[in-house]
Coordinates of C-alpha atoms in Angstrom, one line a residue:
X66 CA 0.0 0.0 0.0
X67 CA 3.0 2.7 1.0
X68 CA 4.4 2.1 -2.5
X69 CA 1.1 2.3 -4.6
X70 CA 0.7 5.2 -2.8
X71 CA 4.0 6.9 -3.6
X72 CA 3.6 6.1 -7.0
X73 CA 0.8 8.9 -7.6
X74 CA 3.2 11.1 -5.7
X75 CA 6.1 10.5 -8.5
X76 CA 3.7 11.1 -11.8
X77 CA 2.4 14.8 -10.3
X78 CA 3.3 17.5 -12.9
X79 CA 6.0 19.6 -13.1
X80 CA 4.3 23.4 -13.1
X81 CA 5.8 25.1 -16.2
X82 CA 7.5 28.3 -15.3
X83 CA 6.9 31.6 -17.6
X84 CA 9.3 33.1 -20.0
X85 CA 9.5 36.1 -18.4
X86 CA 10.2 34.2 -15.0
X87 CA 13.4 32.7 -16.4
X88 CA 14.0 35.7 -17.8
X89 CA 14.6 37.5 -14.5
X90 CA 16.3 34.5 -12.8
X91 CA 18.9 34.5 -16.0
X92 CA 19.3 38.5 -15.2
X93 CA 19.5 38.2 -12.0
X94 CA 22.5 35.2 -12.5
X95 CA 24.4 37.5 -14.8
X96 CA 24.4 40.0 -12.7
X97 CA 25.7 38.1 -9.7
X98 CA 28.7 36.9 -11.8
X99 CA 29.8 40.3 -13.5
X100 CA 28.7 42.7 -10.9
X101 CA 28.7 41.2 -7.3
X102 CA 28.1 44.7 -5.8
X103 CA 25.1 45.8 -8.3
X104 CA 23.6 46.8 -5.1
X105 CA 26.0 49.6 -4.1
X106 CA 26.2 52.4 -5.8
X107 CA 29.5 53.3 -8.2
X108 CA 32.4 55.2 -6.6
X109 CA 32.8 58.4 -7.6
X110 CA 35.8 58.8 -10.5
X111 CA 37.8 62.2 -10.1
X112 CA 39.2 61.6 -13.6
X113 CA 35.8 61.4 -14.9
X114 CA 34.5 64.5 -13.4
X115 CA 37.6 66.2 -14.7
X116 CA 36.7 65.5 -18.3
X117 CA 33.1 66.5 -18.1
X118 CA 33.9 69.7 -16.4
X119 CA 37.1 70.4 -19.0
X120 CA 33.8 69.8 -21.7
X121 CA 31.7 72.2 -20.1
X122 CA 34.2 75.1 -20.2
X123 CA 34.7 74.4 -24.0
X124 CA 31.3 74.2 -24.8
X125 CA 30.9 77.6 -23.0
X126 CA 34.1 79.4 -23.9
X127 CA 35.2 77.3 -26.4
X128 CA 35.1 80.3 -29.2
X129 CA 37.2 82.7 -26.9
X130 CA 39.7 80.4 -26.0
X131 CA 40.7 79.4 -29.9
X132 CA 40.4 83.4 -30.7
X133 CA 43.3 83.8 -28.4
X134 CA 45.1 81.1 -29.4
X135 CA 45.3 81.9 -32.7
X136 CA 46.3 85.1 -31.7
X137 CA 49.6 83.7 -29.9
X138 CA 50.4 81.3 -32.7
X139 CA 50.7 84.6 -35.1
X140 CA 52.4 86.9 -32.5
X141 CA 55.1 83.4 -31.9
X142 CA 58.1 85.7 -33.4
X143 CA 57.1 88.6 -31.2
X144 CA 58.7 90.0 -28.6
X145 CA 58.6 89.1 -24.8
X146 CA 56.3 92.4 -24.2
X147 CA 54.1 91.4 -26.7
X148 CA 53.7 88.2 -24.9
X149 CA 53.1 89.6 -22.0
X150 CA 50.4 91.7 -23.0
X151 CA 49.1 88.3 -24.4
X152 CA 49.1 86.8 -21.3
X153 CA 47.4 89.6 -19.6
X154 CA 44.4 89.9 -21.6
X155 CA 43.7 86.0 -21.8
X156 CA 44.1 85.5 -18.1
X157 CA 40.6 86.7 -18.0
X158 CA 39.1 84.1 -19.9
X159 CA 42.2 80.6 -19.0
X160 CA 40.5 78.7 -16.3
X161 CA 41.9 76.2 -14.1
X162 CA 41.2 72.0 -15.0
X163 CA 41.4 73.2 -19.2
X164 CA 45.5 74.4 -18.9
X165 CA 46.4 70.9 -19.3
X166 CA 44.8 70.2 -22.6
X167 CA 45.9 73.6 -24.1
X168 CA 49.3 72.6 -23.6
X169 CA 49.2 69.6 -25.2
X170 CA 47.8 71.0 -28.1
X171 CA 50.7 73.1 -27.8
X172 CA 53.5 70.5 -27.4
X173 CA 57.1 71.7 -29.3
X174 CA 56.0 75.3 -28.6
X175 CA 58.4 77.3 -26.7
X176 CA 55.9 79.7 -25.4
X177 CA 53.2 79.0 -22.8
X178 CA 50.2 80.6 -21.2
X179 CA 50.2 81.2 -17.6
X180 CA 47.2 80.5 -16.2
X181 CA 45.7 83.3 -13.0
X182 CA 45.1 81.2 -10.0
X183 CA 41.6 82.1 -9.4
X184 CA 39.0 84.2 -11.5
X185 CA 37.7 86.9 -9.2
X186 CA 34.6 88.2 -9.7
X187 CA 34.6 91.3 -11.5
X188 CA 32.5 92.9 -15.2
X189 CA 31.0 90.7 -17.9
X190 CA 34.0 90.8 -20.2
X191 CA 33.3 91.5 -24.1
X192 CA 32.0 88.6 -26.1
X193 CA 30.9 86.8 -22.7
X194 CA 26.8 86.7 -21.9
X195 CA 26.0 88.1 -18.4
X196 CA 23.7 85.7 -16.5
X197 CA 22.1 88.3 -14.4
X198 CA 21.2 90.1 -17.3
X199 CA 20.8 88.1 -20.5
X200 CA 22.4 90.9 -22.6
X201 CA 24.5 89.2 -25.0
X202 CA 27.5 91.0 -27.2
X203 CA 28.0 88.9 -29.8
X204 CA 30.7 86.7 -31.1
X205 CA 31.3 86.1 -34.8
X206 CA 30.0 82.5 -35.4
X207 CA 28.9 81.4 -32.2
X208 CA 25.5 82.0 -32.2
X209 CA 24.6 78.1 -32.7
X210 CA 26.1 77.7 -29.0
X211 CA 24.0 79.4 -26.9
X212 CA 20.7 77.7 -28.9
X213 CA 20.2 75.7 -25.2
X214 CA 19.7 79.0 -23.0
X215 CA 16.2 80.8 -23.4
X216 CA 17.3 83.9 -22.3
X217 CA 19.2 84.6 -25.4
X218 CA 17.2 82.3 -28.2
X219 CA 15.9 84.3 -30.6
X220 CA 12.3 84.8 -30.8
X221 CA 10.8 83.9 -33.8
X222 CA 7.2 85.9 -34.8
X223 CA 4.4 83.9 -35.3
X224 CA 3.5 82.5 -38.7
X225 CA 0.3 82.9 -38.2
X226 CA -2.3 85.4 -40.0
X227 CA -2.9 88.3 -38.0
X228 CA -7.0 89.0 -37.8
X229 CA -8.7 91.6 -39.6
X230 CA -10.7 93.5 -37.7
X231 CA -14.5 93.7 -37.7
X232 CA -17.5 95.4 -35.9
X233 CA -19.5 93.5 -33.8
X234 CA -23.3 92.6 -34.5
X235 CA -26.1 93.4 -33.0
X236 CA -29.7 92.6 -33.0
X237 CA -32.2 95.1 -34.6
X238 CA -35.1 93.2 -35.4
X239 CA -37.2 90.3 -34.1
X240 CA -40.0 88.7 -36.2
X241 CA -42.6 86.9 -34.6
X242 CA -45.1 84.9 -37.1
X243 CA -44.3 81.1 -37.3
X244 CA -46.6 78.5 -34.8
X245 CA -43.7 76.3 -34.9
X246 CA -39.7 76.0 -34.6
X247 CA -38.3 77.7 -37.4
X248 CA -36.0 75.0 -38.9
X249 CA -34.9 76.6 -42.2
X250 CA -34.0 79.9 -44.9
X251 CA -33.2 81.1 -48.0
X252 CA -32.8 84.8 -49.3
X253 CA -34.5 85.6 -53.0
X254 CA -31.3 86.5 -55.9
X255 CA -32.8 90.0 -55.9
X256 CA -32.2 90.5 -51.9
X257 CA -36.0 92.0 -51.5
X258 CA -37.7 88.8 -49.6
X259 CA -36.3 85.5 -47.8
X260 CA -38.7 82.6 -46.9
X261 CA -38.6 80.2 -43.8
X262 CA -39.6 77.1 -43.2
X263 CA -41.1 75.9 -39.6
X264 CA -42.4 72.8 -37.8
X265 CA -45.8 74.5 -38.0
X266 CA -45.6 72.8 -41.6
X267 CA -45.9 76.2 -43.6
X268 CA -43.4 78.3 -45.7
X269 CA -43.4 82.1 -45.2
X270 CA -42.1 84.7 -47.1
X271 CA -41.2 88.0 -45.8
X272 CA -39.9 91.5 -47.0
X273 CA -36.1 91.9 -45.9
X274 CA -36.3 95.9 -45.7
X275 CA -39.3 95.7 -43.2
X276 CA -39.4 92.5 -42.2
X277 CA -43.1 92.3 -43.0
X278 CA -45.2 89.1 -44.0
X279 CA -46.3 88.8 -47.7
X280 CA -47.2 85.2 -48.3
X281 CA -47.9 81.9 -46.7
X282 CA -47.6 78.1 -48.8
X283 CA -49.0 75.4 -47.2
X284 CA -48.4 71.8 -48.5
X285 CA -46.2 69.6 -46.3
X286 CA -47.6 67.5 -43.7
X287 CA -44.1 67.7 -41.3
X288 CA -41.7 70.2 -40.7
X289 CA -39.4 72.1 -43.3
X290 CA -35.9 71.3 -43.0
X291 CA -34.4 72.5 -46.4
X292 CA -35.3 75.5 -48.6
X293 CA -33.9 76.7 -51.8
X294 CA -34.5 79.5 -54.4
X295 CA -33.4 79.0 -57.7
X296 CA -31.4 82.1 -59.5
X297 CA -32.1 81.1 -62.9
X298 CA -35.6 80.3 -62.6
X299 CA -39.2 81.7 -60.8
X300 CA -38.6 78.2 -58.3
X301 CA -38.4 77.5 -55.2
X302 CA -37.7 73.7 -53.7
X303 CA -38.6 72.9 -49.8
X304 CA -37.9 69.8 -48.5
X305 CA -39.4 68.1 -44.7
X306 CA -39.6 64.9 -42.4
X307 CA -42.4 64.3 -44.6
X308 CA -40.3 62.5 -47.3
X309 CA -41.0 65.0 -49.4
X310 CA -39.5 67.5 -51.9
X311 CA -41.5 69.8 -53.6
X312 CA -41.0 72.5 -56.6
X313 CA -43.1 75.9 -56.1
X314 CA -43.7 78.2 -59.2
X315 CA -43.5 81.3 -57.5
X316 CA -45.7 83.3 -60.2
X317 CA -48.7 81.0 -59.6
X318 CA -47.8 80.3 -55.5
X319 CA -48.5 76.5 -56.2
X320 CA -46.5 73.4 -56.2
X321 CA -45.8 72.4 -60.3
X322 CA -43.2 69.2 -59.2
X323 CA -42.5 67.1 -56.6
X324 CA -40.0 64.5 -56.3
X325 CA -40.5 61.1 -54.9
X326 CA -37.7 58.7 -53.8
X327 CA -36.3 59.4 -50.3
X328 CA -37.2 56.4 -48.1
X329 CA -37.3 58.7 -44.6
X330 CA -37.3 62.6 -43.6
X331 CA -34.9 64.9 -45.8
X332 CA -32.3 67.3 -43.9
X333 CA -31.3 69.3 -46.2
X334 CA -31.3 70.9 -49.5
X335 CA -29.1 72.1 -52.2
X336 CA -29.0 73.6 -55.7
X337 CA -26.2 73.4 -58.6
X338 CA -24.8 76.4 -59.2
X339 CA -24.4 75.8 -63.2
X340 CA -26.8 73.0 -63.6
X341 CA -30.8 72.2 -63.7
X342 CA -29.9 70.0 -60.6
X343 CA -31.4 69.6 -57.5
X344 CA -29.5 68.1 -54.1
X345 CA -30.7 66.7 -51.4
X346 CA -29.9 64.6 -48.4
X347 CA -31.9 63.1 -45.5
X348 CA -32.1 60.0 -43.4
X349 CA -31.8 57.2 -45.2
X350 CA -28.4 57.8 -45.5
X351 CA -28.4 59.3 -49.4
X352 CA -27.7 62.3 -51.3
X353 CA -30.1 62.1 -54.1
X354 CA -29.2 64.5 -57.5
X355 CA -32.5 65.2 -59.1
X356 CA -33.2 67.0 -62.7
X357 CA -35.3 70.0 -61.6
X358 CA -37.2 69.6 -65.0
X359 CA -38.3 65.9 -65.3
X360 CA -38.5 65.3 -61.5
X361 CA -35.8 61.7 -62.4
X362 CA -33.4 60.8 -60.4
X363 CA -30.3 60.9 -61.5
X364 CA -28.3 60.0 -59.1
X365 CA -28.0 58.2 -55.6
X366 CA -25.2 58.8 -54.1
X367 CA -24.8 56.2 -51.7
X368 CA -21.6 55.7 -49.2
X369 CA -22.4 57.3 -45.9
X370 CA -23.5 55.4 -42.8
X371 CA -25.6 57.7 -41.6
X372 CA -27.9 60.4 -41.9
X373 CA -26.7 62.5 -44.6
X374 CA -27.5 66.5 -42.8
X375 CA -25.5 69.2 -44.4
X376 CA -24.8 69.3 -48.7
X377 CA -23.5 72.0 -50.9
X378 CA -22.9 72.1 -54.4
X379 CA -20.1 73.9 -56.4
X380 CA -19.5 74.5 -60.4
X381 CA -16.3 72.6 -60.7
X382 CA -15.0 69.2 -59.6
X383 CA -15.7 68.4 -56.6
X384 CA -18.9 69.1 -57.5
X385 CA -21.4 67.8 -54.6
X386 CA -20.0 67.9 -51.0
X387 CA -21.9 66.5 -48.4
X388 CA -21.7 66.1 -44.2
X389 CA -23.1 63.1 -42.3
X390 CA -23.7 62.0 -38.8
X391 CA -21.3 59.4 -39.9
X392 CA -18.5 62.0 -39.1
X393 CA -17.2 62.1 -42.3
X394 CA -16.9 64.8 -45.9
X395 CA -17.1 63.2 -48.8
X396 CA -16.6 64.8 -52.1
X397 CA -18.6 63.2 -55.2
X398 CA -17.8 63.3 -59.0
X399 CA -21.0 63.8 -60.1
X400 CA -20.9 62.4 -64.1
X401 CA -20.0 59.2 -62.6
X402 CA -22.2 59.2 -59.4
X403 CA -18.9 58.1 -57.3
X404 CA -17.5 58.9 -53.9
X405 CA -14.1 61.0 -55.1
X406 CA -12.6 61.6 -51.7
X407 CA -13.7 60.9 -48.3
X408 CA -12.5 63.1 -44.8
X409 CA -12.2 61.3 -41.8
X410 CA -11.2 64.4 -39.5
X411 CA -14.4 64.8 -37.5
X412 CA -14.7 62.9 -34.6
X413 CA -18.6 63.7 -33.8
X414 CA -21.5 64.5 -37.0
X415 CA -21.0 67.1 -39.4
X416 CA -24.5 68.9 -39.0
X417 CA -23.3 72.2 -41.2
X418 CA -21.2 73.2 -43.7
X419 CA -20.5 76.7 -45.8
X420 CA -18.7 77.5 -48.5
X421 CA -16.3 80.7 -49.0
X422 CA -17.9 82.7 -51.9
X423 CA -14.9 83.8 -53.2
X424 CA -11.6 81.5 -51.6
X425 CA -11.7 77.8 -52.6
X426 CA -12.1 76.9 -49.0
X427 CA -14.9 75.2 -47.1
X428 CA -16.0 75.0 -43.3
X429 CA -17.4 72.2 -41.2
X430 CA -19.0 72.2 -38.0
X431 CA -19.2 69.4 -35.5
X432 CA -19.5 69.8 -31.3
X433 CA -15.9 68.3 -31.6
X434 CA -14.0 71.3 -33.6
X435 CA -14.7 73.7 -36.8
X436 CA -12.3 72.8 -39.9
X437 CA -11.5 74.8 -42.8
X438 CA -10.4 73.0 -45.6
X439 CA -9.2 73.3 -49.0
X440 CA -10.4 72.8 -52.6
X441 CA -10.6 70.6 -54.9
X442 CA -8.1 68.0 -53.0
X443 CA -9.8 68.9 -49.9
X444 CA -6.4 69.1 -47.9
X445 CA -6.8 70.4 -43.9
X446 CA -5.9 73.5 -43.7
X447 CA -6.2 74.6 -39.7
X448 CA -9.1 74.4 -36.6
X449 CA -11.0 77.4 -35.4
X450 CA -9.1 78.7 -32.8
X451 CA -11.9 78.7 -30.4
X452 CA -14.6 76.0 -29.1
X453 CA -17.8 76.5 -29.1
X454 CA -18.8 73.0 -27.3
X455 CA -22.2 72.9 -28.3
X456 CA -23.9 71.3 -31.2
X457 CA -23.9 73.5 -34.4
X458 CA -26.6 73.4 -36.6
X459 CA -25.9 75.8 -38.8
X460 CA -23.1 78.6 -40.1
X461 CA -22.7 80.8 -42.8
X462 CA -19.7 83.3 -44.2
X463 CA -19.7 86.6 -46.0
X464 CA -17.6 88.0 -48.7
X465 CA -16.0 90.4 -45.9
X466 CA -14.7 87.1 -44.5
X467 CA -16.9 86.9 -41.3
X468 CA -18.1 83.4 -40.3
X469 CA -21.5 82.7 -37.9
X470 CA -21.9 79.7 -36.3
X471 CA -25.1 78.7 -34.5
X472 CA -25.1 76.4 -31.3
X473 CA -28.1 74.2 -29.8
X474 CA -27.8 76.2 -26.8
X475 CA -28.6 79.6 -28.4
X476 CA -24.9 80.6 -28.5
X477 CA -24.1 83.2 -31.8
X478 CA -19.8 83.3 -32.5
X479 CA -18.5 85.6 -35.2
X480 CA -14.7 84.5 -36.5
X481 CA -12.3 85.9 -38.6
X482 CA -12.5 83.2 -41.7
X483 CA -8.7 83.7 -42.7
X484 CA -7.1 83.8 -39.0
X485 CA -10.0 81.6 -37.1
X486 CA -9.8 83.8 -34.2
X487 CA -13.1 84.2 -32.4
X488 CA -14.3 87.7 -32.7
X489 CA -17.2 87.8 -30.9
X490 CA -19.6 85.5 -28.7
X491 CA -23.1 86.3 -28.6
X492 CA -26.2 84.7 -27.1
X493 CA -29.7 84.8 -27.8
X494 CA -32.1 85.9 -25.9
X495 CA -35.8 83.9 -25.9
X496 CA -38.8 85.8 -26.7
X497 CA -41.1 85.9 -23.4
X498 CA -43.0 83.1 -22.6
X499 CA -41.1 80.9 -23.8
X500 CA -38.7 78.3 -22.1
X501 CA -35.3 78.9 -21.1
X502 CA -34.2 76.0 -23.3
X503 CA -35.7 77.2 -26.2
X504 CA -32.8 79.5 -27.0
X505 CA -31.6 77.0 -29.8
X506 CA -30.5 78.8 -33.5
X507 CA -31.3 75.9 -36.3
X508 CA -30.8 77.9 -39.1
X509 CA -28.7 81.0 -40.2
X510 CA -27.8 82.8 -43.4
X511 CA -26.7 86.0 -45.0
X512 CA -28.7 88.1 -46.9
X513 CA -26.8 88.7 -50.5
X514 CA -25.2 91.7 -49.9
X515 CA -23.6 90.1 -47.2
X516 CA -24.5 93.0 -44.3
X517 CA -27.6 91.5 -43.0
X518 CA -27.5 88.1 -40.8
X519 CA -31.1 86.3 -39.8
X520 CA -31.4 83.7 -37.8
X521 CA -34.1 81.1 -36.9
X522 CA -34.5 80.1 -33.7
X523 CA -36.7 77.4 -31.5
X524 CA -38.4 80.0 -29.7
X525 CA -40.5 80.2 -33.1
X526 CA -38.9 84.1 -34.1
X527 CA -36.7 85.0 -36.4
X528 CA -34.2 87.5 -35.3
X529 CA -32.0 90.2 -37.8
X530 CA -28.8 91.1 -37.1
X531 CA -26.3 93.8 -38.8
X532 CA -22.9 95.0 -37.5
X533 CA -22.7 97.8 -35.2
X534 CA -22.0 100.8 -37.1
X535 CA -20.7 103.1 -34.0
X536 CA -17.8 100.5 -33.2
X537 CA -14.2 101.2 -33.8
X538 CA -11.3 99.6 -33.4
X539 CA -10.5 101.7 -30.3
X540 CA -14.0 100.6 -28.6
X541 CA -13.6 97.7 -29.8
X542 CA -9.8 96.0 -29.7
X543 CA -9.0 92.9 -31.1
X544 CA -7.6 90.5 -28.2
X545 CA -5.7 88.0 -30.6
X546 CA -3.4 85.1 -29.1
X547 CA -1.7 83.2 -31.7
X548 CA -1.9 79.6 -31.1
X549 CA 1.4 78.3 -29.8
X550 CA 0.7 75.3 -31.7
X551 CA 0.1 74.1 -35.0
X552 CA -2.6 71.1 -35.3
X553 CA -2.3 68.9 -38.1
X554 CA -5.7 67.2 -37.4

């Protein structure tokens, strides 16, 4: 019995030990055998410190002491009172640990330098920077030594783009008129009326120099997201939750087209610039191009994997731009209905988007950052230099260069398009009555002329806004940081 017993015992597995486990215990071996005292630590070595400190006084004075070097070697044939005043002026600058490496150099010379046996203190010497006061007289090619101290780096002006200056806006007008959120805008070509669109399910069209109502279409059954007015035609294309987009002839106030194929609510709304073609983007995830005249689809532009919310259209290659909760940009070649480039620099949905009239540059706006980028290749050109850190539903930019970007929590910020700077930061206020949490801008855009901003808001108003004609640059100053850093993303 003992022995069947034992023999169990015997057969019981070895455990296997980790790599990493006899890696240490082979570390810890070699160590034993070629350093039996790792666990002290290393006597100091005079001769060492020697060498560093000799290093030190060359890298500091290393350009003065070869100057007067050079000077001895050409003054060898002198006299023994030209030496002498040799010695005298580089006294000053001969310290003591560096004489015996100067006099090797020197070996099979008959004349020597006589060191001064300690350096008292006494006036920053020509050529020598003063460390109480930074000032600096400068030495012919030594300015690459002294890169390491800040006190005497050079300082280097900021590349980048100083501001141009800009009045504040103001509030001058608030139109009251809509049963509903106001969720969309577009100005007329001629700059005499704009029309919004509103959750109460109606269009209305107003006089811009009054701000009086003239007309009212009804037709949709859910709110008006998108609006558009055509420049080269009497049109004018709304689009809503209601699947629906819609062509009214504006001489007969009536709907003539409409254009069926969006599977769920549509977003938004664009129109070609050059081209009888209609854009538009909604839910299900596509940016439909539709011809204005025979109500066809051309075009489904398919790629995004999400709602597809902000979409602008431009004459030349890339042609159709278009935002998505996705996070992404993508650019579309529109003769062969393909994705051309996609940007991935958005880390939360691109709700709005506005092109520069005149640069070929374009913004985007997400709660993470606003982006400017180039055109056609669509290359990243900087951030805003501010955060709003809201959701931004809409912004829009003049020819004068002045971006507005509208928050979900009422906020109104003015930038300087070229610089980014953040020239202003209003806030709406909510018409009374309504909620404190109704102070949410959907929609925003110029007026054509470009000195005239409206805005829709959720408190079912639509406020007018021009720049404050009494501010000056004095009353006014521009307080402009530039960023210390450059983002690349």
């Amino acid at each position: 019995m003992p022995g069947a017993m034992a023999a169990p015992a015997a057969m019981e597995p070895v455990e296997p030990q980790s790599l990493k486990k006899l890696s240490f215990k082979s570390l810890k071996r070699a160590l034993d055998l070629f350093s039996p005292a790792h666990g002290h630590s290393t006597p100091p070595d005079p001769e060492s410190k020697k060498i560093r400190i000799s290093y030190k006084v060359h890298a500091e004075y290393g350009s003065v002491m070869d100057l007067s070097i050079e000077q001895a070697q050409d003054r060898g044939g002198a006299g023994a009172q030209g030496k002498g005043d040799l010695v005298s002026t580089s006294t000053a600058l001969a310290l003591p640990g560096i004489q015996d490496s100067r006099n090797s150099q020197k070996e099979g010379s008959q004349s020597a330098i006589v060191t001064a046996p300690t350096m008292q203190p006494k006036g920053p010497e020509p050529g020598i920077p003063s460390r109480n006061t930074g000032a600096v007289v400068s030495i012919p090619g030594s300015s690459e030594r002294y890169q390491s101290t800040s006190a005497l780096m050079e300082r280097i002006p900021s590349r980048w783009p100083r501001p141009t200056w800009h009045p504040p806006w103001k509030n001058y007008r608030v139109i009251s008129g809509h049963l509903g959120w106001v969720r969309s805008i577009a100005f007329d070509p001629s700059n005499s009326w704009f029309c919004t669109g509103s959750a109460d399910r109606t269009i209305k069209i107003w006089d811009v120099a009054s701000g009086k109502l003239k007309l009212t279409l009804t037709g949709h059954i859910e709110q008006i997201r998108g609006l558009a007015v055509s420049q080269r035609h009497t049109y004018l294309f709304s689009a809503g939750d209601d699947k629906q987009v819609k062509c009214w002839d504006l001489e007969q106030n009536k709907v003539i087209r409409s254009y069926h194929g969006h599977l769920s609510g549509v977003y938004c709304l664009a129109l070609h610039p050059s081209l009888d073609i209609l854009l538009t983007g909604g839910r299900d995830s596509v940016c439909r191009v539709w011809d204005i005249r025979t109500k066809a689809m051309i075009f489904a532009l398919s790629g995004h994997d999400n709602t597809v919310c902000s979409v602008f259209a431009r004459p030349t290659d890339p042609q159709v731009v278009t935002g998505s909760h996705d996070t992404t940009i993508k650019f579309w070649d529109l003769a062969a209905g393909k994705s051309m480039l996609t940007l991935t620099h958005h880390k939360k949905s691109v709700r709005a988007m506005a092109f520069h009239p005149k640069e070929q540059t374009f913004t985007s706006a997400s709660a993470d950052n606003i982006k400017k980028f180039g055109l056609p290749r669509g290359e990243f050109l900087h951030n805003m230099l501010s955060q709003q850190k809201t959701i931004i539903n809409s912004m829009a930019v003049n020819e004068d260069g002045v971006l507005a970007t509208a928050g979900d929590n009422g906020s109104l910020w003015f930038w300087d398009w070229k610089s980014g700077h953040n020239f202003q930061q209003a806030q709406t206020i909510v018409q009374p009555g309504s909620l404190d949490s109704e102070a949410c801008i959907y929609a925003l855009s110029y007026d054509i002329s470009g000195s005239r901003l409206v805005t829709c808001e959720a408190d079912k108003t639509i406020k007018m806004w021009k720049e404050d004609p009494t501010a000056t640059p004095e009353t006014h100053p521009l307080n402009f940081k530039p960023p210390k850093e450059f983002r690349r993303y």
